Every structure is written in structure tokens, then in C-alpha cells.
Amino acid sequence: MKLTDDKRYMMLALSLGRRGHGNTAPNPSVGCVIVNQGRIVGRGWTQTTGRPHAETMALAQAGSAAQGADVYVTLEPCAHYGQTPPCAKGLIAARVKRIVVAVQDPEPRVNGAGLEMLRAAGITVETGLCADIAAMDLVGFMLMIKQKRPFVTLKLASSFDGRIATGSGESQWITGTQARHAVHAMRARHDAVMIGGGTARHDDPSLTVRGIGISYQPIRIVASRGLDIPLKGKLARTAAETPLVLCHGADADPALQGSWRNLGANLLQCNIIGTQLDPRDILHKLALQGITRVFCEGGGALAASMIQADLVDRLVGFTAGLTIGAEGLPNLGLLGLKKLTKAPRFNLQSVSSIGNDICHEWTREIPDL
């Protein structure tokens, strides 16, 4: 089979894997394609909550046609027994001929063991095809394993002059309906949506995904040192039905902690740096909860702390065609910069118009990915 065919099938596997973004954590969202004599006989991707795995789904679809077939999978098949048997064993039992793997799984229980199991069974194993693309598709899982933190997308919606509200605090709505609809779709591709306590107090958001027909909801996270969030707001009223995680400091009122637990929230005590919660510790605690992809929607203080700590991997900006002026609230809090050379820079990935607004996406290189 020609390399061009291999790449085409791997790109299909990658597109299948993306279907699981936002609903497979803590497992990675993997795609798998099985091809026999030039015909696709099986396709699969990691299912909601992380099981069944992509290979299991593709093998079930292929049935006996998997024998002698080529398999394209975006991540090394697992080699350990967990809640399900190893995918490597399933592939061996199906008597496939060749397996093309995009990237090796860094998880200590796998980390090459799946590839060795397949080779020991006489299956041809090739690795590295579309590895760069696969690594970015699986970036949340990779960061959770390697850096003990989730992947972070920071979304900022602002006026043309970078304001998120008027001087009196009015903010609804700066961007239009279509841009807000796009934000809901972005939320759905992440495990969790995060805001700061100030945004929770001022906007009383629900942080749910609405209007796009999905059957699951991302975890809602609020970073509030003192837990001074309205106990009768939308988050409180829905804490028992839609997952809510509150990150707080050790000095948060015990009575408030008890009230939120009684409402159904999950509380995570995080370290404090200066007067704020430590953003690194917040992300570390979230990774321990199995969260791999976080969609951060501010406000300004939380967004600035994430950028200062070099924890933002992707920036998404929505810019509206209106101006508010210097008295408006800026979309970022203080960064303490004195030299332009110290300003964090991101690489432009795309620019598009959404309704009457502009959406621009930026990324940075992630070390040790």
C-alpha cells in the first residue's frame, strides 16, 4: 500500500478521534480505521466516558474482515487490563496483518508495551505517521501524563478596543448571537469550562452548552479563593444536576464550604500565591480529577494569572465591531510587564468572520509534549 494511501487512512482516523473531544476524559480521544484490500471495513472512535475504546469499536464493525487487514490508529493500543481488556490483545485475536500508529502512548502502563505485544505476535508495526497532528489532537491527554495539567484554551470576547464591559459593568452582549453559538460549540469540545469568582458573581452564568444538540455537559469550574459566589445563583441551583467544581483557598469560610457541598458541588482546595489562587496548582488539581481539556472564559484576573504563569496553550478571540473607550473594563487584568520583549507571544492559526464579529485563533509551542 502506498504511503499516500496510508496518510489518507490515518487522516480519517484522526478526524474520527476528534469526535470524542470533550467527552472521553480521563481517557484520550482516539480514532481507528481498519482497511482490508483497499476497502474500509471498520471505523471507530473512543466513546463517551472513555469506553469502549476506538479499536474495540472498529473491530466490532469489521468482524471477520479484520483478519489480514491494515489498522490505522492515532495512539498506541493499550497493553494493560483496566475496566476492559487490552486493545492490543483484541487486535492480535482478530489476526490483523499490519498496524500503523501515529504516536506512542506515554502512559506508564503502556509506553511501548502495546507495540511490543503486537510485534511479538508477528504483526507488522509502523509508527510516526501524522505524529505532529496526532500529538496536538491528543494534547490534553499528553499534558496530563507529562506535565500533570490539562490543555488550556483561553477565550476572550471583547470590543474592538479590547473591553469586555462598560465602565458601569454592562457586558451583555458585546458579541452577536452567531459568535455566542460558536462559543457553545467550543465548550462542547472541552472537558471543562472555567471562570473566576468575579465573573460568577457579576454575570450569574450557567456555563452549560446549549442549542447544539449534545447529550452531555462539560464540567463547570469556578476559581474563587473565598467561595463568595451567590448561593442562589444559576450555578448553585444546578450543582446537583450538572457537575460543578469549586477551586478555593484554605481560608474559605467552612460554612460556605459546607453549603456548597450540600448543594452537590465538588470542592478542591488549592494553594495561594500572593492574594490569588495559584493557577498551576488549580490545573494540577484538575488533572488529578481526570480533566484533560479546559476552556477558560475569564474574567480578566483569572485570564491574566493563567497567561502570567505560561499556562495558556491556545487563545481564541472574538472581536466585535464596537468601541467602548478607556473607561470600559479591559479583557485582561494586570500582567506587570515593563518590556515588550517579555510579552507572551502566540502564533496566528486562523481568522474568520462569524456573523458580524471576527474570530481569531492563536497557539503557542508546548515544550515537552
mmCIF file of C-alpha atoms in Angstrom, residues 6-322:
data_model
loop_
_atom_site.group_PDB
_atom_site.id
_atom_site.type_symbol
_atom_site.label_atom_id
_atom_site.label_comp_id
_atom_site.label_asym_id
_atom_site.label_seq_id
_atom_site.Cartn_x
_atom_site.Cartn_y
_atom_site.Cartn_z
ATOM 1 C CA ASP A 6 -1.567 5.284 4.480
ATOM 2 C CA LYS A 7 -1.772 9.008 5.113
ATOM 3 C CA ARG A 8 -5.309 9.201 3.791
ATOM 4 C CA TYR A 9 -6.491 6.477 6.152
ATOM 5 C CA MET A 10 -4.619 7.983 9.095
ATOM 6 C CA MET A 11 -6.174 11.374 8.424
ATOM 7 C CA LEU A 12 -9.569 9.680 8.531
ATOM 8 C CA ALA A 13 -8.642 8.062 11.860
ATOM 9 C CA LEU A 14 -7.619 11.482 13.186
ATOM 10 C CA SER A 15 -10.930 13.015 12.134
ATOM 11 C CA LEU A 16 -12.786 10.192 13.891
ATOM 12 C CA GLY A 17 -10.762 10.748 17.064
ATOM 13 C CA ARG A 18 -11.805 14.398 17.168
ATOM 14 C CA ARG A 19 -15.436 13.333 17.539
ATOM 15 C CA GLY A 20 -14.697 12.414 21.136
ATOM 16 C CA HIS A 21 -13.151 15.729 22.180
ATOM 17 C CA GLY A 22 -14.834 16.855 25.367
ATOM 18 C CA ASN A 23 -16.496 13.585 26.393
ATOM 19 C CA THR A 24 -13.868 10.843 26.866
ATOM 20 C CA ALA A 25 -11.785 12.147 29.811
ATOM 21 C CA PRO A 26 -9.722 10.938 31.502
ATOM 22 C CA ASN A 27 -9.123 8.656 28.514
ATOM 23 C CA PRO A 28 -7.713 10.079 25.261
ATOM 24 C CA SER A 29 -9.997 10.526 22.284
ATOM 25 C CA VAL A 30 -8.588 8.059 19.736
ATOM 26 C CA GLY A 31 -9.605 7.185 16.172
ATOM 27 C CA CYS A 32 -9.162 3.860 14.382
ATOM 28 C CA VAL A 33 -9.671 2.701 10.781
ATOM 29 C CA ILE A 34 -9.381 -0.892 9.538
ATOM 30 C CA VAL A 35 -8.683 -1.474 5.831
ATOM 31 C CA ASN A 36 -8.703 -4.806 4.002
ATOM 32 C CA GLN A 37 -7.562 -4.920 0.371
ATOM 33 C CA GLY A 38 -8.239 -1.223 -0.136
ATOM 34 C CA ARG A 39 -11.703 -1.295 1.437
ATOM 35 C CA ILE A 40 -12.555 0.288 4.782
ATOM 36 C CA VAL A 41 -14.159 -2.462 6.850
ATOM 37 C CA GLY A 42 -14.131 -0.874 10.283
ATOM 38 C CA ARG A 43 -14.155 2.581 11.818
ATOM 39 C CA GLY A 44 -14.250 3.599 15.456
ATOM 40 C CA TRP A 45 -13.529 6.305 17.988
ATOM 41 C CA THR A 46 -13.401 6.438 21.766
ATOM 42 C CA GLN A 47 -16.922 6.520 23.137
ATOM 43 C CA THR A 48 -18.452 8.771 25.792
ATOM 44 C CA THR A 49 -16.772 8.450 29.226
ATOM 45 C CA GLY A 50 -13.787 6.800 27.501
ATOM 46 C CA ARG A 51 -15.133 3.326 26.737
ATOM 47 C CA PRO A 52 -15.340 1.320 24.556
ATOM 48 C CA HIS A 53 -12.004 2.247 23.002
ATOM 49 C CA ALA A 54 -11.631 3.134 19.323
ATOM 50 C CA GLU A 55 -10.018 -0.194 18.382
ATOM 51 C CA THR A 56 -12.827 -2.158 20.051
ATOM 52 C CA MET A 57 -15.449 -0.221 18.104
ATOM 53 C CA ALA A 58 -13.618 -0.639 14.779
ATOM 54 C CA LEU A 59 -13.013 -4.365 15.321
ATOM 55 C CA ALA A 60 -16.686 -4.915 16.150
ATOM 56 C CA GLN A 61 -17.673 -3.248 12.895
ATOM 57 C CA ALA A 62 -15.089 -5.135 10.847
ATOM 58 C CA GLY A 63 -15.871 -8.580 12.238
ATOM 59 C CA SER A 64 -14.080 -11.360 10.333
ATOM 60 C CA ALA A 65 -12.930 -8.845 7.709
ATOM 61 C CA ALA A 66 -10.294 -7.652 10.204
ATOM 62 C CA GLN A 67 -8.239 -10.798 9.505
ATOM 63 C CA GLY A 68 -5.254 -9.847 7.339
ATOM 64 C CA ALA A 69 -6.198 -6.161 7.419
ATOM 65 C CA ASP A 70 -4.200 -2.983 7.970
ATOM 66 C CA VAL A 71 -5.130 -0.955 11.043
ATOM 67 C CA TYR A 72 -4.617 2.811 11.428
ATOM 68 C CA VAL A 73 -4.836 4.124 14.965
ATOM 69 C CA THR A 74 -3.947 7.569 16.287
ATOM 70 C CA LEU A 75 -2.492 6.355 19.621
ATOM 71 C CA GLU A 76 -0.642 3.201 20.629
ATOM 72 C CA PRO A 77 -3.133 0.449 21.565
ATOM 73 C CA CYS A 78 -3.285 -0.148 25.309
ATOM 74 C CA ALA A 79 -1.498 -3.158 26.780
ATOM 75 C CA HIS A 80 -2.912 -3.329 30.302
ATOM 76 C CA TYR A 81 -6.068 -4.643 31.921
ATOM 77 C CA GLY A 82 -8.283 -1.894 33.308
ATOM 78 C CA GLN A 83 -12.059 -1.857 33.125
ATOM 79 C CA THR A 84 -11.638 -3.537 29.733
ATOM 80 C CA PRO A 85 -9.070 -5.977 28.264
ATOM 81 C CA PRO A 86 -6.068 -4.591 26.341
ATOM 82 C CA CYS A 87 -6.810 -3.360 22.827
ATOM 83 C CA ALA A 88 -3.505 -4.894 21.701
ATOM 84 C CA LYS A 89 -4.848 -8.335 22.629
ATOM 85 C CA GLY A 90 -8.055 -7.697 20.712
ATOM 86 C CA LEU A 91 -6.088 -6.788 17.598
ATOM 87 C CA ILE A 92 -3.944 -9.895 17.951
ATOM 88 C CA ALA A 93 -7.020 -12.093 18.373
ATOM 89 C CA ALA A 94 -8.529 -10.553 15.220
ATOM 90 C CA ARG A 95 -5.363 -11.608 13.323
ATOM 91 C CA VAL A 96 -4.729 -8.255 11.690
ATOM 92 C CA LYS A 97 -1.651 -8.069 9.450
ATOM 93 C CA ARG A 98 -0.233 -4.567 9.994
ATOM 94 C CA ILE A 99 -0.769 -1.683 12.404
ATOM 95 C CA VAL A 100 0.149 1.948 11.678
ATOM 96 C CA VAL A 101 0.300 4.059 14.851
ATOM 97 C CA ALA A 102 0.585 7.851 14.869
ATOM 98 C CA VAL A 103 2.061 8.369 18.358
ATOM 99 C CA GLN A 104 3.245 6.239 21.248
ATOM 100 C CA ASP A 105 1.231 6.353 24.460
ATOM 101 C CA PRO A 106 3.266 7.992 27.285
ATOM 102 C CA GLU A 107 1.032 6.476 29.978
ATOM 103 C CA PRO A 108 3.403 4.361 32.158
ATOM 104 C CA ARG A 109 1.257 1.221 31.904
ATOM 105 C CA VAL A 110 1.534 1.366 28.098
ATOM 106 C CA ASN A 111 4.508 3.441 26.837
ATOM 107 C CA GLY A 112 5.671 0.995 24.168
ATOM 108 C CA ALA A 113 4.302 -2.179 25.768
ATOM 109 C CA GLY A 114 1.381 -2.279 23.340
ATOM 110 C CA LEU A 115 3.702 -2.006 20.342
ATOM 111 C CA GLU A 116 5.942 -4.780 21.704
ATOM 112 C CA MET A 117 2.961 -7.052 22.339
ATOM 113 C CA LEU A 118 1.828 -6.598 18.734
ATOM 114 C CA ARG A 119 5.305 -7.192 17.310
ATOM 115 C CA ALA A 120 5.745 -10.299 19.451
ATOM 116 C CA ALA A 121 2.582 -11.678 17.855
ATOM 117 C CA GLY A 122 4.107 -11.269 14.388
ATOM 118 C CA ILE A 123 2.137 -8.170 13.418
ATOM 119 C CA THR A 124 3.979 -5.510 11.405
ATOM 120 C CA VAL A 125 4.032 -2.278 13.408
ATOM 121 C CA GLU A 126 4.850 1.157 11.964
ATOM 122 C CA THR A 127 4.847 4.397 13.943
ATOM 123 C CA GLY A 128 5.110 8.143 13.407
ATOM 124 C CA LEU A 129 2.690 8.763 10.541
ATOM 125 C CA CYS A 130 0.982 12.149 11.093
ATOM 126 C CA ALA A 131 2.579 12.233 14.549
ATOM 127 C CA ASP A 132 2.565 16.038 14.826
ATOM 128 C CA ILE A 133 -1.148 16.260 14.072
ATOM 129 C CA ALA A 134 -1.975 13.386 16.400
ATOM 130 C CA ALA A 135 0.063 14.898 19.231
ATOM 131 C CA MET A 136 -1.964 18.115 19.009
ATOM 132 C CA ASP A 137 -5.263 16.231 18.784
ATOM 133 C CA LEU A 138 -4.261 14.300 21.916
ATOM 134 C CA VAL A 139 -2.567 17.254 23.599
ATOM 135 C CA GLY A 140 -4.797 17.276 26.678
ATOM 136 C CA PHE A 141 -4.060 13.635 27.461
ATOM 137 C CA MET A 142 -0.357 14.121 26.725
ATOM 138 C CA LEU A 143 -0.124 17.127 29.044
ATOM 139 C CA MET A 144 -1.997 15.306 31.802
ATOM 140 C CA ILE A 145 0.547 12.470 31.678
ATOM 141 C CA LYS A 146 3.709 14.502 31.069
ATOM 142 C CA GLN A 147 3.096 17.801 32.862
ATOM 143 C CA LYS A 148 0.277 16.861 35.258
ATOM 144 C CA ARG A 149 -2.021 19.567 33.903
ATOM 145 C CA PRO A 150 -4.753 19.898 31.277
ATOM 146 C CA PHE A 151 -4.596 21.726 27.966
ATOM 147 C CA VAL A 152 -5.948 25.279 28.329
ATOM 148 C CA THR A 153 -7.866 27.310 25.773
ATOM 149 C CA LEU A 154 -8.442 30.913 26.823
ATOM 150 C CA LYS A 155 -11.404 32.612 25.168
ATOM 151 C CA LEU A 156 -11.652 36.404 25.198
ATOM 152 C CA ALA A 157 -14.659 38.195 23.714
ATOM 153 C CA SER A 158 -14.240 41.944 23.549
ATOM 154 C CA SER A 159 -14.962 45.181 21.756
ATOM 155 C CA PHE A 160 -12.662 46.462 19.022
ATOM 156 C CA ASP A 161 -10.697 48.336 21.686
ATOM 157 C CA GLY A 162 -10.286 45.300 23.947
ATOM 158 C CA ARG A 163 -13.038 45.939 26.512
ATOM 159 C CA ILE A 164 -15.343 43.311 27.993
ATOM 160 C CA ALA A 165 -17.817 45.688 29.630
ATOM 161 C CA THR A 166 -18.683 49.345 30.011
ATOM 162 C CA GLY A 167 -17.446 51.323 32.976
ATOM 163 C CA SER A 168 -20.740 50.552 34.738
ATOM 164 C CA GLY A 169 -20.202 46.812 34.199
ATOM 165 C CA GLU A 170 -22.706 46.182 31.381
ATOM 166 C CA SER A 171 -21.437 43.324 29.191
ATOM 167 C CA GLN A 172 -24.410 41.523 27.638
ATOM 168 C CA TRP A 173 -23.977 41.349 24.772
ATOM 169 C CA ILE A 174 -20.797 42.625 23.140
ATOM 170 C CA THR A 175 -20.644 39.896 20.503
ATOM 171 C CA GLY A 176 -23.545 38.656 18.420
ATOM 172 C CA THR A 177 -25.725 35.546 18.513
ATOM 173 C CA GLN A 178 -23.652 33.592 15.998
ATOM 174 C CA ALA A 179 -20.426 34.179 17.925
ATOM 175 C CA ARG A 180 -22.089 33.032 21.148
ATOM 176 C CA HIS A 181 -23.353 29.931 19.353
ATOM 177 C CA ALA A 182 -19.756 29.212 18.244
ATOM 178 C CA VAL A 183 -18.613 29.505 21.858
ATOM 179 C CA HIS A 184 -21.099 26.811 22.883
ATOM 180 C CA ALA A 185 -19.612 24.503 20.232
ATOM 181 C CA MET A 186 -16.126 25.226 21.609
ATOM 182 C CA ARG A 187 -17.261 24.470 25.156
ATOM 183 C CA ALA A 188 -18.549 21.105 23.974
ATOM 184 C CA ARG A 189 -15.077 20.122 22.713
ATOM 185 C CA HIS A 190 -13.534 20.560 26.170
ATOM 186 C CA ASP A 191 -13.876 18.506 29.336
ATOM 187 C CA ALA A 192 -14.487 21.582 31.448
ATOM 188 C CA VAL A 193 -15.424 25.273 31.294
ATOM 189 C CA MET A 194 -13.715 27.559 33.824
ATOM 190 C CA ILE A 195 -14.324 31.090 35.080
ATOM 191 C CA GLY A 196 -13.182 33.200 38.011
ATOM 192 C CA GLY A 197 -15.278 34.131 41.021
ATOM 193 C CA GLY A 198 -15.782 37.699 39.814
ATOM 194 C CA THR A 199 -17.425 36.510 36.605
ATOM 195 C CA ALA A 200 -19.621 34.118 38.578
ATOM 196 C CA ARG A 201 -20.772 36.939 40.869
ATOM 197 C CA HIS A 202 -21.329 39.540 38.169
ATOM 198 C CA ASP A 203 -22.766 37.522 35.273
ATOM 199 C CA ASP A 204 -24.546 34.667 37.112
ATOM 200 C CA PRO A 205 -23.727 32.287 34.226
ATOM 201 C CA SER A 206 -24.948 28.722 33.814
ATOM 202 C CA LEU A 207 -21.790 27.655 31.860
ATOM 203 C CA THR A 208 -23.714 24.916 30.082
ATOM 204 C CA VAL A 209 -23.719 24.012 26.397
ATOM 205 C CA ARG A 210 -26.983 24.955 24.774
ATOM 206 C CA GLY A 211 -28.527 24.990 21.339
ATOM 207 C CA ILE A 212 -26.274 22.493 19.538
ATOM 208 C CA GLY A 213 -27.979 19.207 20.417
ATOM 209 C CA ILE A 214 -25.377 17.427 22.546
ATOM 210 C CA SER A 215 -26.348 14.933 25.242
ATOM 211 C CA TYR A 216 -23.547 15.680 27.712
ATOM 212 C CA GLN A 217 -22.272 18.734 29.553
ATOM 213 C CA PRO A 218 -18.691 19.776 30.334
ATOM 214 C CA ILE A 219 -17.711 20.108 33.971
ATOM 215 C CA ARG A 220 -18.167 23.656 35.240
ATOM 216 C CA ILE A 221 -15.283 25.129 37.245
ATOM 217 C CA VAL A 222 -15.149 28.317 39.273
ATOM 218 C CA ALA A 223 -11.887 29.559 40.796
ATOM 219 C CA SER A 224 -12.856 31.575 43.872
ATOM 220 C CA ARG A 225 -10.473 31.867 46.799
ATOM 221 C CA GLY A 226 -13.181 32.691 49.325
ATOM 222 C CA LEU A 227 -16.109 30.823 47.704
ATOM 223 C CA ASP A 228 -18.066 34.079 47.761
ATOM 224 C CA ILE A 229 -20.340 33.023 44.920
ATOM 225 C CA PRO A 230 -24.124 33.532 45.086
ATOM 226 C CA LEU A 231 -25.719 30.551 46.824
ATOM 227 C CA LYS A 232 -28.965 31.245 44.992
ATOM 228 C CA GLY A 233 -27.471 31.788 41.533
ATOM 229 C CA LYS A 234 -27.709 29.538 38.462
ATOM 230 C CA LEU A 235 -24.583 27.568 39.382
ATOM 231 C CA ALA A 236 -25.926 26.800 42.839
ATOM 232 C CA ARG A 237 -29.380 25.846 41.564
ATOM 233 C CA THR A 238 -27.938 23.358 39.067
ATOM 234 C CA ALA A 239 -24.972 21.984 41.075
ATOM 235 C CA ALA A 240 -26.721 18.676 41.749
ATOM 236 C CA GLU A 241 -27.583 18.013 38.102
ATOM 237 C CA THR A 242 -24.597 19.376 36.136
ATOM 238 C CA PRO A 243 -21.074 18.788 37.554
ATOM 239 C CA LEU A 244 -19.657 21.815 39.356
ATOM 240 C CA VAL A 245 -16.115 22.084 40.738
ATOM 241 C CA LEU A 246 -15.164 24.968 43.013
ATOM 242 C CA CYS A 247 -11.471 25.737 43.484
ATOM 243 C CA HIS A 248 -10.913 27.651 46.712
ATOM 244 C CA GLY A 249 -8.275 28.627 49.245
ATOM 245 C CA ALA A 250 -7.638 27.185 52.681
ATOM 246 C CA ASP A 251 -9.090 30.360 54.174
ATOM 247 C CA ALA A 252 -12.539 29.934 52.593
ATOM 248 C CA ASP A 253 -15.337 30.071 55.164
ATOM 249 C CA PRO A 254 -16.037 26.476 56.373
ATOM 250 C CA ALA A 255 -19.746 27.285 56.472
ATOM 251 C CA LEU A 256 -19.655 28.225 52.786
ATOM 252 C CA GLN A 257 -17.737 25.050 52.016
ATOM 253 C CA GLY A 258 -20.436 23.021 53.718
ATOM 254 C CA SER A 259 -23.214 24.850 51.931
ATOM 255 C CA TRP A 260 -21.692 24.212 48.515
ATOM 256 C CA ARG A 261 -21.071 20.540 49.301
ATOM 257 C CA ASN A 262 -24.694 20.193 50.371
ATOM 258 C CA LEU A 263 -25.737 21.672 47.042
ATOM 259 C CA GLY A 264 -23.743 18.990 45.213
ATOM 260 C CA ALA A 265 -20.543 20.834 44.268
ATOM 261 C CA ASN A 266 -17.101 19.193 44.342
ATOM 262 C CA LEU A 267 -14.630 21.372 46.273
ATOM 263 C CA LEU A 268 -10.889 21.460 45.571
ATOM 264 C CA GLN A 269 -8.608 23.318 47.981
ATOM 265 C CA CYS A 270 -5.776 24.995 46.062
ATOM 266 C CA ASN A 271 -2.608 26.825 47.039
ATOM 267 C CA ILE A 272 -2.475 30.611 47.237
ATOM 268 C CA ILE A 273 0.170 32.874 45.698
ATOM 269 C CA GLY A 274 0.024 36.448 46.953
ATOM 270 C CA THR A 275 -3.668 37.243 47.078
ATOM 271 C CA GLN A 276 -4.842 34.793 44.411
ATOM 272 C CA LEU A 277 -5.192 31.087 43.894
ATOM 273 C CA ASP A 278 -2.124 29.526 42.299
ATOM 274 C CA PRO A 279 -3.109 28.792 38.673
ATOM 275 C CA ARG A 280 -0.556 25.977 38.415
ATOM 276 C CA ASP A 281 -1.993 24.248 41.448
ATOM 277 C CA ILE A 282 -5.523 24.724 40.123
ATOM 278 C CA LEU A 283 -4.626 22.940 36.883
ATOM 279 C CA HIS A 284 -2.702 20.231 38.722
ATOM 280 C CA LYS A 285 -5.703 19.531 40.964
ATOM 281 C CA LEU A 286 -7.977 19.423 37.905
ATOM 282 C CA ALA A 287 -5.633 16.949 36.174
ATOM 283 C CA LEU A 288 -5.863 14.718 39.243
ATOM 284 C CA GLN A 289 -9.633 14.750 38.654
ATOM 285 C CA GLY A 290 -9.025 13.382 35.149
ATOM 286 C CA ILE A 291 -9.702 16.666 33.334
ATOM 287 C CA THR A 292 -7.594 16.989 30.172
ATOM 288 C CA ARG A 293 -9.038 19.980 28.263
ATOM 289 C CA VAL A 294 -10.148 23.253 29.898
ATOM 290 C CA PHE A 295 -11.984 26.105 28.184
ATOM 291 C CA CYS A 296 -11.258 29.208 30.261
ATOM 292 C CA GLU A 297 -13.652 32.125 29.809
ATOM 293 C CA GLY A 298 -12.119 34.592 32.262
ATOM 294 C CA GLY A 299 -12.642 37.117 33.753
ATOM 295 C CA GLY A 300 -9.701 39.426 33.482
ATOM 296 C CA ALA A 301 -7.882 38.478 36.703
ATOM 297 C CA LEU A 302 -8.064 34.726 36.090
ATOM 298 C CA ALA A 303 -7.075 35.132 32.433
ATOM 299 C CA ALA A 304 -4.086 37.295 33.382
ATOM 300 C CA SER A 305 -2.922 34.835 36.035
ATOM 301 C CA MET A 306 -3.061 31.975 33.524
ATOM 302 C CA ILE A 307 -1.052 33.944 30.964
ATOM 303 C CA GLN A 308 1.468 35.105 33.578
ATOM 304 C CA ALA A 309 2.055 31.501 34.622
ATOM 305 C CA ASP A 310 2.579 30.477 30.961
ATOM 306 C CA LEU A 311 -0.348 28.064 31.142
ATOM 307 C CA VAL A 312 -2.409 29.198 28.137
ATOM 308 C CA ASP A 313 -1.883 26.902 25.158
ATOM 309 C CA ARG A 314 -4.484 28.340 22.802
ATOM 310 C CA LEU A 315 -6.045 31.795 22.550
ATOM 311 C CA VAL A 316 -9.440 32.325 20.944
ATOM 312 C CA GLY A 317 -10.517 35.921 20.478
ATOM 313 C CA PHE A 318 -13.923 37.191 19.411
ATOM 314 C CA THR A 319 -13.765 40.844 18.420
ATOM 315 C CA ALA A 320 -16.898 42.898 17.903
ATOM 316 C CA GLY A 321 -17.209 45.997 15.770
ATOM 317 C CA LEU A 322 -17.968 48.435 18.561
#
